[in-house]
DNA sequence: ACAATGACCCAGT
DNA sequence: AACTGGGCCATTG
């Protein structure tokens, strides 16, 4: 477990229930605004798939991660809808659900 | 130390 | 809207 990954996971846990964050938000939160790609990597290697709310993390367009580990796209979609987030065509409205605290 | 890879982003065509 | 190329950063072989 690298230090970078810890930072990413900690940041991910801060995303409130029923809201989402972009890879950029996470990157910015941990002090590496341009490491968005690395953030994606870290989440992919996520050791605690369920514990860490990585399903609340989407790309800059609000699109869900295609290679999501837990039950794929559908899994992430269901997890989000279970929190009251409307997912249209595997995409969420960032203007509405993006966590403001980031 | 170097090259390649990936759940990314942005601008240009 | 779809495709391309360049840039970014951490991890891995």
Coordinates of N, CA, C and O (backbone and C1' of nucleotides) in Angstrom, one line a residue:
Chain A
X1 N 0.8 -1.2 0.0 CA 0.0 0.0 0.0 C 0.9 1.3 0.0 O 1.6 1.5 0.9
X2 N 0.8 2.0 -1.0 CA 1.6 3.3 -1.1 C 0.9 4.4 -0.4 O -0.3 4.4 -0.1
X3 N 1.7 5.4 -0.1 CA 1.2 6.6 0.5 C 0.1 7.3 -0.3 O -0.9 7.7 0.2
X4 N 0.4 7.4 -1.6 CA -0.5 8.0 -2.5 C -1.9 7.4 -2.5 O -2.9 8.1 -2.4
X5 N -1.9 6.1 -2.5 CA -3.2 5.4 -2.5 C -4.0 5.7 -1.2 O -5.2 5.9 -1.3
X6 N -3.3 5.7 -0.1 CA -4.0 6.1 1.1 C -4.6 7.4 1.0 O -5.8 7.6 1.4
X7 N -3.9 8.4 0.5 CA -4.5 9.7 0.3 C -5.8 9.7 -0.5 O -6.8 10.3 -0.2
X8 N -5.7 8.9 -1.6 CA -6.9 8.8 -2.5 C -8.1 8.2 -1.7 O -9.2 8.7 -1.8
X9 N -7.8 7.1 -1.0 CA -8.9 6.4 -0.3 C -9.5 7.3 0.8 O -10.7 7.3 0.9
X10 N -8.6 8.0 1.5 CA -9.1 8.9 2.5 C -10.0 9.9 1.9 O -11.1 10.3 2.5
X11 N -9.6 10.5 0.8 CA -10.4 11.5 0.2 C -11.7 11.0 -0.3 O -12.7 11.6 -0.2
X12 N -11.7 9.8 -0.8 CA -12.9 9.1 -1.3 C -13.9 9.0 -0.2 O -15.1 9.2 -0.4
X13 N -13.4 8.6 1.0 CA -14.3 8.4 2.1 C -15.0 9.7 2.5 O -16.1 9.6 3.2
X14 N -14.5 10.8 2.1 CA -15.1 12.1 2.5 C -16.3 12.5 1.7 O -17.0 13.4 2.1
X15 N -16.5 11.8 0.6 CA -17.6 12.1 -0.2 C -18.9 11.7 0.5 O -19.1 10.6 0.9
X16 N -19.8 12.7 0.7 CA -21.0 12.5 1.5 C -22.0 11.5 0.8 O -21.9 11.4 -0.4
X17 N -22.8 10.9 1.6 CA -23.9 10.0 1.0 C -24.7 10.7 0.0 O -25.2 11.8 0.3
X18 N -25.0 10.1 -1.1 CA -25.9 10.7 -2.0 C -25.3 11.7 -2.9 O -26.0 12.4 -3.6
X19 N -24.0 11.9 -2.8 CA -23.3 12.9 -3.7 C -22.2 12.2 -4.4 O -21.8 11.1 -4.1
X20 N -21.6 12.9 -5.4 CA -20.5 12.3 -6.2 C -19.3 13.3 -6.3 O -19.5 14.5 -5.9
X21 N -18.2 12.8 -6.7 CA -17.0 13.6 -6.9 C -16.3 13.2 -8.2 O -16.4 12.0 -8.6
X22 N -15.6 14.1 -8.8 CA -14.9 13.7 -10.0 C -13.4 13.3 -9.7 O -13.0 13.6 -8.6
X23 N -12.8 12.6 -10.6 CA -11.4 12.3 -10.3 C -10.5 13.5 -10.1 O -9.6 13.5 -9.3
X24 N -10.9 14.6 -10.7 CA -10.2 15.8 -10.5 C -10.3 16.3 -9.1 O -9.4 16.8 -8.5
X25 N -11.6 16.3 -8.6 CA -11.8 16.7 -7.2 C -10.9 16.0 -6.2 O -10.3 16.6 -5.3
X26 N -10.8 14.7 -6.4 CA -10.0 13.9 -5.5 C -8.5 14.3 -5.7 O -7.8 14.6 -4.7
X27 N -8.1 14.4 -6.9 CA -6.7 14.8 -7.2 C -6.4 16.2 -6.5 O -5.4 16.3 -5.9
X28 N -7.3 17.1 -6.6 CA -7.2 18.4 -6.1 C -7.1 18.3 -4.5 O -6.3 19.0 -3.9
X29 N -8.0 17.5 -4.0 CA -8.1 17.4 -2.6 C -6.8 16.9 -1.9 O -6.4 17.3 -0.8
X30 N -6.1 16.0 -2.6 CA -4.9 15.4 -2.0 C -3.6 16.2 -2.4 O -2.5 15.8 -2.2
X31 N -3.9 17.4 -3.1 CA -2.7 18.3 -3.4 C -2.0 17.9 -4.7 O -0.9 18.3 -4.9
X32 N -2.6 17.1 -5.5 CA -2.0 16.8 -6.8 C -3.0 17.0 -7.9 O -3.5 16.1 -8.5
X33 N -3.4 18.3 -8.2 CA -4.5 18.6 -9.1 C -4.4 18.0 -10.5 O -5.4 17.8 -11.2
X34 N -3.2 17.6 -10.9 CA -3.0 17.1 -12.3 C -2.8 15.5 -12.3 O -2.6 15.0 -13.3
X35 N -2.9 14.9 -11.1 CA -2.7 13.5 -11.0 C -4.0 12.7 -11.2 O -4.2 11.7 -10.5
X36 N -4.9 13.2 -12.0 CA -6.3 12.6 -12.1 C -6.1 11.2 -12.6 O -6.9 10.3 -12.2
X37 N -5.2 11.0 -13.5 CA -5.0 9.6 -14.0 C -4.6 8.7 -13.0 O -5.0 7.5 -12.9
X38 N -3.6 9.1 -12.2 CA -3.1 8.3 -11.1 C -4.2 8.0 -10.1 O -4.2 6.9 -9.5
X39 N -5.1 8.9 -9.9 CA -6.2 8.7 -9.0 C -7.0 7.5 -9.5 O -7.4 6.6 -8.7
X40 N -7.3 7.5 -10.8 CA -8.1 6.5 -11.4 C -7.4 5.1 -11.1 O -8.0 4.1 -10.7
X41 N -6.1 5.1 -11.3 CA -5.3 3.9 -11.0 C -5.5 3.4 -9.6 O -5.7 2.3 -9.4
X42 N -5.3 4.3 -8.7 CA -5.4 4.0 -7.3 C -6.8 3.4 -7.0 O -6.8 2.3 -6.3
X43 N -7.8 4.0 -7.5 CA -9.2 3.4 -7.2 C -9.4 2.1 -7.8 O -10.1 1.2 -7.3
X44 N -8.7 1.9 -9.0 CA -8.8 0.6 -9.6 C -8.2 -0.5 -8.8 O -8.8 -1.6 -8.7
X45 N -7.1 -0.2 -8.1 CA -6.5 -1.2 -7.3 C -7.1 -1.1 -5.9 O -6.5 -1.6 -4.9
X46 N -8.2 -0.6 -5.8 CA -8.9 -0.5 -4.5 C -9.0 -1.8 -3.8 O -9.6 -2.7 -4.3
X47 N -8.4 -1.9 -2.6 CA -8.4 -3.2 -1.8 C -9.7 -3.4 -1.2 O -10.1 -4.6 -1.0
X48 N -10.4 -2.4 -0.7 CA -11.7 -2.5 0.0 C -12.8 -2.0 -0.9 O -13.5 -1.1 -0.5
X49 N -13.0 -2.7 -2.0 CA -14.0 -2.3 -3.0 C -15.3 -1.7 -2.4 O -15.8 -0.7 -2.8
X50 N -15.9 -2.4 -1.3 CA -17.2 -1.9 -0.8 C -17.0 -0.9 0.3 O -17.7 0.1 0.3
X51 N -16.0 -1.1 1.1 CA -15.8 -0.1 2.2 C -15.6 1.3 1.7 O -16.1 2.3 2.2
X52 N -14.8 1.4 0.7 CA -14.5 2.7 0.1 C -15.5 3.1 -1.0 O -15.7 2.3 -1.9
X53 N -16.2 4.2 -0.8 CA -17.3 4.6 -1.7 C -16.7 5.0 -3.1 O -17.0 6.1 -3.5
X54 N -16.0 4.2 -3.7 CA -15.5 4.5 -5.0 C -16.6 4.6 -6.1 O -16.4 5.2 -7.2
X55 N -17.8 4.2 -5.8 CA -18.9 4.3 -6.7 C -19.4 5.7 -6.8 O -20.1 6.0 -7.7
X56 N -18.9 6.6 -5.9 CA -19.4 8.0 -5.9 C -18.4 8.8 -6.8 O -18.5 10.0 -6.8
X57 N -17.4 8.1 -7.4 CA -16.4 8.8 -8.2 C -16.7 8.6 -9.6 O -16.7 7.5 -10.1
X58 N -16.8 9.8 -10.4 CA -17.1 9.7 -11.8 C -16.1 10.6 -12.5 O -15.3 11.4 -11.9
X59 N -16.1 10.6 -13.8 CA -15.2 11.4 -14.6 C -15.7 12.8 -14.8 O -16.8 13.1 -14.3
X60 N -15.0 13.6 -15.5 CA -15.3 15.1 -15.6 C -16.7 15.3 -16.2 O -17.3 16.4 -16.1
X61 N -17.2 14.3 -17.0 CA -18.5 14.5 -17.6 C -19.6 13.9 -16.8 O -20.8 13.9 -17.3
X62 N -19.3 13.3 -15.7 CA -20.3 12.7 -14.9 C -20.6 11.3 -15.3 O -21.5 10.7 -14.8
X63 N -19.8 10.8 -16.2 CA -19.9 9.4 -16.6 C -19.3 8.4 -15.7 O -18.3 8.6 -15.0
X64 N -20.0 7.2 -15.6 CA -19.5 6.2 -14.7 C -18.3 5.4 -15.2 O -18.1 5.4 -16.5
X65 N -17.5 4.9 -14.4 CA -16.3 4.2 -14.8 C -16.7 2.9 -15.5 O -17.3 2.0 -14.9
X66 N -16.2 2.7 -16.7 CA -16.5 1.6 -17.5 C -15.9 0.3 -16.9 O -16.6 -0.8 -16.9
X67 N -14.8 0.4 -16.4 CA -14.1 -0.8 -15.9 C -14.2 -1.0 -14.4 O -13.4 -1.4 -13.7
X68 N -15.4 -0.5 -13.9 CA -15.6 -0.6 -12.5 C -15.6 -2.1 -12.0 O -16.1 -3.0 -12.7
X69 N -14.9 -2.3 -10.9 CA -14.7 -3.7 -10.4 C -15.9 -4.4 -9.9 O -16.2 -5.5 -10.3
X70 N -16.7 -3.8 -9.0 CA -17.8 -4.4 -8.4 C -19.0 -4.5 -9.3 O -19.7 -3.5 -9.5
X71 N -19.3 -5.7 -9.9 CA -20.4 -5.9 -10.7 C -20.5 -4.9 -11.9 O -21.6 -4.6 -12.4
X72 N -19.3 -4.4 -12.3 CA -19.3 -3.5 -13.4 C -20.1 -2.3 -13.4 O -20.5 -1.8 -12.3
X73 N -20.4 -1.8 -14.6 CA -21.2 -0.5 -14.7 C -22.5 -0.6 -13.9 O -22.9 0.3 -13.2
X74 N -23.2 -1.7 -14.1 CA -24.5 -1.8 -13.5 C -24.4 -1.7 -12.0 O -25.2 -1.1 -11.3
X75 N -23.3 -2.4 -11.4 CA -23.1 -2.3 -10.0 C -23.0 -0.9 -9.5 O -23.7 -0.5 -8.6
X76 N -22.2 -0.1 -10.1 CA -22.0 1.3 -9.7 C -23.3 2.1 -9.9 O -23.7 2.9 -9.0
X77 N -24.0 1.8 -11.0 CA -25.3 2.5 -11.2 C -26.3 2.2 -10.1 O -26.9 3.1 -9.5
X78 N -26.4 1.0 -9.7 CA -27.3 0.6 -8.7 C -27.0 1.2 -7.4 O -27.8 1.6 -6.6
X79 N -25.7 1.1 -7.0 CA -25.2 1.6 -5.8 C -25.6 3.1 -5.7 O -26.0 3.6 -4.6
X80 N -25.4 3.9 -6.7 CA -25.7 5.3 -6.7 C -27.2 5.5 -6.6 O -27.6 6.4 -5.8
X81 N -28.0 4.8 -7.4 CA -29.4 5.0 -7.3 C -30.0 4.7 -6.0 O -30.9 5.2 -5.5
X82 N -29.3 3.7 -5.3 CA -29.7 3.3 -4.0 C -29.5 4.5 -3.0 O -30.1 4.5 -2.0
X83 N -28.6 5.4 -3.4 CA -28.4 6.6 -2.5 C -29.2 7.8 -3.0 O -29.1 8.9 -2.5
X84 N -30.1 7.6 -3.9 CA -30.9 8.6 -4.4 C -30.4 9.5 -5.5 O -30.9 10.5 -5.9
X85 N -29.3 9.0 -6.1 CA -28.7 9.7 -7.2 C -29.3 9.2 -8.6 O -29.3 8.0 -8.8
X86 N -29.8 10.1 -9.3 CA -30.4 9.7 -10.6 C -29.3 9.5 -11.6 O -28.5 10.4 -11.9
X87 N -29.3 8.3 -12.2 CA -28.3 8.0 -13.2 C -29.0 7.8 -14.6 O -29.8 6.9 -14.8
X88 N -28.8 8.7 -15.5 CA -29.4 8.6 -16.8 C -28.3 8.2 -17.8 O -27.3 8.9 -18.0
X89 N -28.6 7.0 -18.4 CA -27.7 6.5 -19.4 C -26.2 6.5 -18.9 O -25.3 6.9 -19.5
X90 N -26.1 5.9 -17.7 CA -24.8 5.8 -17.0 C -24.1 7.1 -16.9 O -22.9 7.2 -17.0
X91 N -24.9 8.1 -16.6 CA -24.3 9.5 -16.4 C -25.1 10.2 -15.4 O -26.3 10.1 -15.3
X92 N -24.4 11.0 -14.5 CA -25.1 11.8 -13.5 C -24.9 13.3 -13.8 O -24.1 13.7 -14.5
X93 N -25.8 14.1 -13.1 CA -25.8 15.5 -13.3 C -24.8 16.1 -12.3 O -25.2 16.2 -11.1
X94 N -23.6 16.5 -12.7 CA -22.6 17.0 -11.8 C -23.1 18.3 -11.1 O -22.8 18.5 -9.9
X95 N -23.8 19.1 -11.8 CA -24.3 20.4 -11.3 C -25.2 20.2 -10.0 O -25.3 21.0 -9.2
X96 N -25.8 19.0 -10.0 CA -26.7 18.7 -8.9 C -26.1 17.9 -7.8 O -26.2 18.2 -6.6
X97 N -25.3 16.8 -8.2 CA -24.9 15.8 -7.2 C -23.4 16.0 -6.8 O -22.9 15.3 -5.9
X98 N -22.7 16.9 -7.5 CA -21.3 17.0 -7.2 C -21.1 17.6 -5.7 O -21.7 18.6 -5.4
X99 N -20.3 16.9 -4.9 CA -20.1 17.3 -3.5 C -19.5 18.7 -3.5 O -18.5 19.0 -4.1
X100 N -20.2 19.6 -2.8 CA -19.8 21.0 -2.7 C -18.5 21.2 -1.8 O -17.8 22.1 -2.0
X101 N -18.3 20.3 -0.9 CA -17.3 20.4 0.1 C -15.9 20.1 -0.5 O -14.9 20.0 0.2
X102 N -15.8 19.9 -1.8 CA -14.5 19.6 -2.3 C -14.0 20.7 -3.2 O -12.8 20.9 -3.3
Chain B
dA1 P 18.0 7.5 -11.3 O5' 18.1 6.1 -12.2 C5' 19.2 5.9 -13.1 C4' 18.8 5.4 -14.4 C3' 17.7 6.2 -15.1 O3' 17.9 6.2 -16.5 C1' 16.9 4.0 -14.7
dC2 P 17.0 7.1 -17.4 O5' 16.1 6.0 -18.2 C5' 16.8 5.0 -18.8 C4' 15.8 4.1 -19.6 C3' 14.7 4.9 -20.3 O3' 14.5 4.3 -21.6 C1' 13.7 3.5 -18.8
dA3 P 13.4 4.9 -22.6 O5' 12.2 3.8 -22.3 C5' 12.4 2.5 -22.5 C4' 11.1 1.7 -22.6 C3' 10.0 2.4 -23.3 O3' 9.2 1.5 -24.0 C1' 9.4 2.1 -21.1
dA4 P 7.9 1.8 -24.9 O5' 6.8 1.2 -23.9 C5' 7.0 -0.1 -23.4 C4' 5.8 -0.5 -22.5 C3' 4.5 0.0 -23.0 O3' 3.5 -1.0 -22.7 C1' 4.8 0.9 -20.9
dT5 P 2.1 -1.0 -23.4 O5' 1.1 -0.7 -22.2 C5' 1.2 -1.6 -21.1 C4' 0.4 -1.0 -19.9 C3' -1.0 -0.4 -20.3 O3' -2.0 -1.1 -19.6 C1' 0.2 1.0 -18.8
dG6 P -3.5 -1.1 -20.1 O5' -4.2 -0.1 -19.1 C5' -4.3 -0.4 -17.7 C4' -4.8 0.8 -16.9 C3' -6.0 1.4 -17.6 O3' -7.0 1.6 -16.6 C1' -4.3 3.0 -17.2
dA7 P -8.4 0.9 -16.9 O5' -9.3 2.0 -16.2 C5' -10.6 2.2 -16.6 C4' -11.2 3.3 -15.8 C3' -10.3 4.4 -15.4 O3' -10.9 5.7 -15.6 C1' -11.4 3.6 -13.5
dC8 P -10.8 6.5 -17.0 O5' -9.8 7.6 -16.4 C5' -10.0 8.2 -15.2 C4' -9.5 9.7 -15.2 C3' -10.5 10.6 -16.1 O3' -10.7 11.8 -15.4 C1' -8.3 10.7 -16.9
dC9 P -11.7 12.8 -16.0 O5' -10.7 13.8 -16.8 C5' -9.7 14.6 -16.0 C4' -9.2 15.7 -16.9 C3' -10.2 16.5 -17.7 O3' -9.8 17.8 -17.6 C1' -8.5 15.6 -19.1
dC10 P -10.9 19.0 -18.1 O5' -10.2 19.7 -19.4 C5' -8.8 19.9 -19.3 C4' -8.2 20.2 -20.7 C3' -9.3 21.0 -21.5 O3' -8.7 22.1 -22.1 C1' -8.4 19.1 -22.7
dA11 P -9.6 23.2 -22.9 O5' -8.8 23.2 -24.3 C5' -7.4 23.0 -24.4 C4' -7.0 22.7 -25.8 C3' -7.9 23.5 -26.8 O3' -7.0 23.9 -27.9 C1' -8.1 21.1 -27.2
dG12 P -7.6 24.8 -29.1 O5' -7.5 23.8 -30.4 C5' -6.3 23.1 -30.6 C4' -6.5 22.0 -31.7 C3' -7.3 22.6 -32.9 O3' -6.7 22.1 -34.0 C1' -8.4 20.6 -32.0
dT13 P -7.2 22.8 -35.5 O5' -7.9 21.5 -36.1 C5' -7.3 20.3 -36.1 C4' -8.2 19.2 -36.7 C3' -9.0 19.7 -37.9 O3' -8.9 18.7 -38.9 C1' -10.4 18.6 -36.2
Chain C
dA1 P -23.8 15.3 -28.0 O5' -23.2 14.8 -29.5 C5' -24.0 14.1 -30.4 C4' -23.1 13.3 -31.2 C3' -22.1 12.4 -30.4 O3' -22.0 11.2 -31.0 C1' -20.9 13.9 -31.8
dA2 P -21.2 10.0 -30.2 O5' -19.9 9.8 -31.2 C5' -20.1 9.5 -32.5 C4' -18.7 9.6 -33.2 C3' -17.7 8.7 -32.5 O3' -16.9 8.0 -33.4 C1' -16.9 11.0 -32.7
dC3 P -15.8 7.0 -32.8 O5' -14.4 7.8 -33.2 C5' -14.3 8.4 -34.4 C4' -13.0 9.0 -34.6 C3' -11.8 8.3 -33.9 O3' -10.7 8.2 -34.7 C1' -11.9 10.5 -33.2
dT4 P -9.3 7.7 -34.2 O5' -8.6 9.1 -33.9 C5' -8.5 10.1 -34.9 C4' -7.4 11.1 -34.5 C3' -6.2 10.4 -33.9 O3' -5.0 10.9 -34.5 C1' -7.1 12.2 -32.5
dG5 P -3.5 10.3 -34.0 O5' -3.0 11.5 -33.1 C5' -3.1 12.9 -33.6 C4' -2.6 13.8 -32.6 C3' -1.3 13.3 -31.9 O3' -0.4 14.4 -31.7 C1' -3.0 13.7 -30.3
dG6 P 1.0 14.1 -31.0 O5' 0.9 14.9 -29.7 C5' 0.5 16.2 -29.6 C4' 0.3 16.7 -28.2 C3' 1.4 16.3 -27.3 O3' 1.8 17.4 -26.5 C1' -0.6 15.5 -26.4
dG7 P 3.0 17.3 -25.5 O5' 2.3 17.3 -24.1 C5' 1.4 18.3 -23.8 C4' 0.8 18.0 -22.4 C3' 1.8 17.5 -21.4 O3' 1.7 18.3 -20.2 C1' -0.1 16.1 -21.5
dC8 P 2.9 18.0 -19.1 O5' 2.1 17.3 -17.9 C5' 0.9 17.8 -17.4 C4' 0.2 16.7 -16.6 C3' 1.1 15.9 -15.7 O3' 1.0 16.5 -14.4 C1' -0.5 14.5 -16.9
dC9 P 2.3 16.2 -13.5 O5' 2.0 14.9 -12.7 C5' 0.7 14.7 -12.1 C4' 0.6 13.2 -11.6 C3' 1.9 12.7 -11.0 O3' 1.6 12.1 -9.8 C1' 1.1 11.2 -12.7
dA10 P 2.7 11.6 -8.8 O5' 2.5 10.0 -8.7 C5' 1.3 9.6 -8.0 C4' 1.0 8.2 -8.2 C3' 2.1 7.3 -7.6 O3' 1.4 6.2 -7.0 C1' 1.9 6.8 -9.9
dT11 P 2.3 5.1 -6.2 O5' 2.3 3.8 -7.3 C5' 1.0 3.5 -7.9 C4' 1.2 2.3 -8.8 C3' 2.1 1.2 -8.3 O3' 1.5 0.0 -8.5 C1' 2.8 2.0 -10.5
dT12 P 2.3 -1.3 -8.1 O5' 2.9 -2.0 -9.4 C5' 2.0 -2.1 -10.5 C4' 2.8 -2.7 -11.7 C3' 3.8 -3.8 -11.3 O3' 3.7 -4.8 -12.3 C1' 4.9 -2.1 -12.5
dG13 P 4.4 -6.2 -12.0 O5' 5.4 -6.4 -13.3 C5' 4.9 -6.3 -14.6 C4' 6.0 -6.2 -15.6 C3' 7.2 -7.2 -15.4 O3' 7.6 -7.6 -16.7 C1' 8.0 -4.9 -15.3

